[in-house]
């Protein structure tokens, strides 16, 4: 199956600074890499995703970069705001299973006002 | 409805009791998933349905766990003879098609506490 490793597990930044979260995966056939944000008491929500035919994707203050050779992808949040405080999960699908998406262990981001 | 709905939001069960957790996916969504999320961890895959067919149940931790989706819409996850290690948040998610290259739409989960 797919093995996804995520780090750091916790991250504290000052408001306005940037935050970077990194993930590695094992299945070289994986070609879709989403990032989810989970707030307390809620289910994970997709914030950005990238497919293997591009190396970078941006959506306002959020960007994701992908290095297929090295099998890692990263989430970048610029100009962080207190409402960015949450747990972030990367994920990668297992190409050998129908839909078995494997999640990272999560990064708890705290933005200090 | 507008999103994936799960009920109940919280469930407390005594060890040995049976529980049933319900998921209403987004209307028309073909694929439905159940995930288990332990405290401080990422969601772990349990099972996957495409319409009413359960195509993958490899993540179910034991034969005490059973899921069904008889009419291809609402799904129920049943846990028999609950144990303390079953305490977790159970998340349901759906997607409109069957491609694994699609984002999951999650409900807010059911928090199960076994005492």
Coordinates of C-alpha atoms in Angstrom, one line a residue:
Chain A
X1 CA 0.0 0.0 0.0
X2 CA 0.8 3.7 0.1
X3 CA 3.0 5.1 2.9
X4 CA 2.6 8.8 3.6
X5 CA 4.9 10.6 6.0
X6 CA 4.2 14.2 7.1
X7 CA 6.2 16.7 9.0
X8 CA 6.4 18.7 11.2
X9 CA 3.7 17.4 13.5
X10 CA 3.3 20.9 15.1
X11 CA 4.1 24.3 13.7
X12 CA 3.8 27.8 15.3
X13 CA 4.3 30.9 13.3
X14 CA 3.7 34.6 13.9
X15 CA 0.8 36.1 12.0
X16 CA 2.0 37.3 8.6
X17 CA 4.8 34.8 8.4
X18 CA 4.8 31.8 6.0
X19 CA 4.3 28.1 6.9
X20 CA 5.5 25.1 5.0
X21 CA 4.4 21.5 5.6
X22 CA 6.1 18.6 3.8
X23 CA 4.9 15.1 2.8
X24 CA 6.6 12.1 1.2
X25 CA 4.9 9.1 -0.4
X26 CA 5.9 5.7 -1.5
X27 CA 3.7 4.7 -4.5
X28 CA 5.5 6.0 -7.6
X29 CA 2.2 5.5 -9.5
X30 CA 0.3 8.0 -7.4
X31 CA -0.8 11.0 -9.5
X32 CA -3.1 13.0 -7.3
X33 CA -2.1 14.8 -4.1
X34 CA -4.7 16.7 -2.0
X35 CA -4.3 18.8 1.1
X36 CA -7.1 18.9 3.7
X37 CA -7.7 21.4 6.6
X38 CA -9.5 20.1 9.7
X39 CA -10.9 22.4 12.3
X40 CA -11.9 21.3 15.7
X41 CA -15.0 19.2 15.7
X42 CA -15.3 19.2 11.9
X43 CA -14.4 16.8 9.1
X44 CA -11.4 17.5 6.8
X45 CA -12.0 20.0 4.0
X46 CA -10.0 20.1 0.8
X47 CA -8.0 23.3 0.5
X48 CA -5.9 22.6 -2.6
X49 CA -4.8 19.6 -4.7
X50 CA -2.3 18.9 -7.4
X51 CA -2.0 16.4 -10.2
X52 CA 1.2 14.8 -11.3
X53 CA 1.4 16.6 -14.7
X54 CA 2.2 20.0 -12.9
X55 CA 4.9 20.9 -10.5
X56 CA 3.1 23.8 -8.7
X57 CA -0.3 25.1 -8.1
X58 CA -1.4 28.4 -6.4
X59 CA -4.7 29.6 -5.0
X60 CA -4.3 33.0 -3.3
X61 CA -2.2 32.5 -0.2
X62 CA -1.9 28.8 -0.6
X63 CA 0.4 26.9 -2.9
X64 CA 1.4 23.2 -3.4
X65 CA 4.6 22.0 -5.0
X66 CA 5.2 18.5 -6.2
X67 CA 8.5 16.7 -6.9
X68 CA 7.6 13.3 -8.5
X69 CA 11.2 12.2 -8.8
X70 CA 11.8 12.6 -5.1
X71 CA 8.2 11.6 -4.2
X72 CA 7.5 14.6 -2.0
X73 CA 5.0 17.4 -2.1
X74 CA 4.7 20.5 0.1
X75 CA 2.0 23.0 1.3
X76 CA 2.9 26.6 1.5
X77 CA 0.8 29.2 3.2
X78 CA 1.9 32.8 3.0
X79 CA 0.8 35.8 5.0
X80 CA -0.7 33.5 7.7
X81 CA -3.8 34.6 9.6
X82 CA -5.2 33.4 12.9
X83 CA -8.0 31.6 11.0
X84 CA -5.4 29.4 9.3
X85 CA -4.9 27.7 12.7
X86 CA -6.0 24.1 12.3
X87 CA -4.7 20.6 11.6
X88 CA -3.5 20.0 8.0
X89 CA -3.4 16.6 6.3
X90 CA -1.7 15.6 3.1
X91 CA -3.0 12.5 1.3
X92 CA -2.1 10.3 -1.6
X93 CA -4.1 7.5 -3.3
X94 CA -2.9 4.0 -3.5
X95 CA -2.9 3.1 -7.2
X96 CA -3.3 -0.6 -6.5
X97 CA -6.6 -0.2 -4.6
X98 CA -9.9 1.2 -5.8
X99 CA -10.0 4.3 -3.7
X100 CA -7.7 3.7 -0.7
X101 CA -6.5 7.2 0.0
X102 CA -3.8 7.3 2.7
X103 CA -3.5 10.3 4.9
X104 CA -0.5 11.7 6.6
X105 CA -0.4 12.0 10.4
X106 CA -1.3 15.7 10.3
X107 CA 0.4 19.0 11.2
X108 CA -1.1 21.2 13.9
X109 CA -0.6 24.8 12.8
X110 CA -0.9 27.6 15.3
X111 CA -0.8 31.2 14.0
X112 CA 0.1 33.6 16.8
X113 CA -1.6 37.0 16.5
Chain B
X1 CA -28.6 18.2 1.1
X2 CA -25.7 20.6 0.7
X3 CA -23.1 18.3 2.3
X4 CA -22.4 14.9 3.9
X5 CA -24.5 14.5 7.0
X6 CA -23.6 12.1 9.8
X7 CA -25.6 11.0 12.8
X8 CA -25.4 10.9 15.7
X9 CA -22.6 13.5 16.3
X10 CA -21.7 11.9 19.6
X11 CA -22.3 8.4 20.8
X12 CA -21.3 6.9 24.2
X13 CA -21.6 3.1 24.5
X14 CA -20.8 0.7 27.2
X15 CA -18.3 -2.0 26.4
X16 CA -20.1 -4.9 24.7
X17 CA -22.9 -2.8 23.3
X18 CA -23.7 -2.6 19.6
X19 CA -23.7 0.8 17.8
X20 CA -24.9 2.0 14.4
X21 CA -23.6 5.1 12.7
X22 CA -25.4 6.7 9.8
X23 CA -24.1 8.6 6.8
X24 CA -26.1 10.6 4.3
X25 CA -23.8 11.4 1.4
X26 CA -24.2 14.3 -1.0
X27 CA -27.2 13.5 -3.3
X28 CA -26.1 11.7 -6.4
X29 CA -22.6 10.8 -5.2
X30 CA -21.7 7.4 -6.4
X31 CA -18.8 6.6 -4.1
X32 CA -18.9 6.5 -0.3
X33 CA -16.1 5.9 2.2
X34 CA -15.8 5.3 5.9
X35 CA -12.7 6.4 7.7
X36 CA -11.7 6.0 11.4
X37 CA -9.7 8.8 13.0
X38 CA -8.1 8.2 16.4
X39 CA -7.2 11.2 18.5
X40 CA -4.2 13.1 17.1
X41 CA -4.0 10.9 14.0
X42 CA -5.0 11.1 10.3
X43 CA -8.1 9.4 9.0
X44 CA -7.6 5.7 8.4
X45 CA -9.5 4.0 5.5
X46 CA -12.1 1.4 6.6
X47 CA -14.3 0.6 3.6
X48 CA -15.5 1.9 0.2
X49 CA -18.8 1.6 -1.7
X50 CA -19.5 2.3 -5.3
X51 CA -23.3 2.6 -5.4
X52 CA -24.6 -0.3 -3.3
X53 CA -21.5 -2.5 -3.9
X54 CA -18.9 -2.7 -1.2
X55 CA -15.7 -2.9 -3.3
X56 CA -13.1 -2.7 -0.6
X57 CA -13.5 -3.5 3.1
X58 CA -9.8 -4.2 3.7
X59 CA -9.6 -1.5 6.4
X60 CA -12.2 -2.9 8.7
X61 CA -10.3 -3.8 11.9
X62 CA -12.2 -6.9 12.8
X63 CA -15.4 -8.9 12.0
X64 CA -17.2 -6.9 14.6
X65 CA -17.3 -4.0 12.0
X66 CA -19.9 -4.2 9.3
X67 CA -21.0 -1.6 6.7
X68 CA -23.8 -1.5 4.3
X69 CA -25.3 0.8 1.7
X70 CA -28.4 -1.2 0.5
X71 CA -29.9 1.4 -1.9
X72 CA -26.7 3.1 -3.0
X73 CA -27.4 6.3 -1.0
X74 CA -27.5 6.2 2.9
X75 CA -24.8 4.0 4.5
X76 CA -24.6 2.5 8.0
X77 CA -21.5 1.5 9.8
X78 CA -22.3 -1.0 12.6
X79 CA -19.9 -2.1 15.3
X80 CA -20.9 -5.1 17.4
X81 CA -19.7 -5.8 20.9
X82 CA -17.8 -2.5 21.2
X83 CA -14.4 -2.4 22.8
X84 CA -12.5 0.5 24.3
X85 CA -10.1 0.5 21.3
X86 CA -13.1 1.3 19.1
X87 CA -13.2 4.8 20.6
X88 CA -12.5 7.3 17.7
X89 CA -14.2 9.7 15.3
X90 CA -15.8 7.9 12.4
X91 CA -15.8 9.9 9.3
X92 CA -17.9 9.4 6.2
X93 CA -16.9 10.9 2.8
X94 CA -18.3 10.8 -0.7
X95 CA -17.3 11.8 -4.2
X96 CA -19.4 12.2 -7.3
X97 CA -17.7 9.7 -9.6
X98 CA -15.4 6.7 -9.0
X99 CA -12.0 8.1 -9.9
X100 CA -9.5 8.1 -7.0
X101 CA -8.2 11.4 -8.4
X102 CA -11.2 13.4 -6.9
X103 CA -11.4 15.2 -3.6
X104 CA -13.3 13.6 -0.8
X105 CA -16.2 15.5 0.7
X106 CA -16.3 14.7 4.4
X107 CA -19.0 14.9 7.0
X108 CA -18.3 16.1 10.5
X109 CA -18.0 12.7 11.9
X110 CA -19.5 10.7 14.8
X111 CA -17.4 10.7 17.9
X112 CA -17.7 7.3 19.6
X113 CA -16.6 6.8 23.1
X114 CA -16.7 3.3 24.6
X115 CA -16.7 3.2 28.4

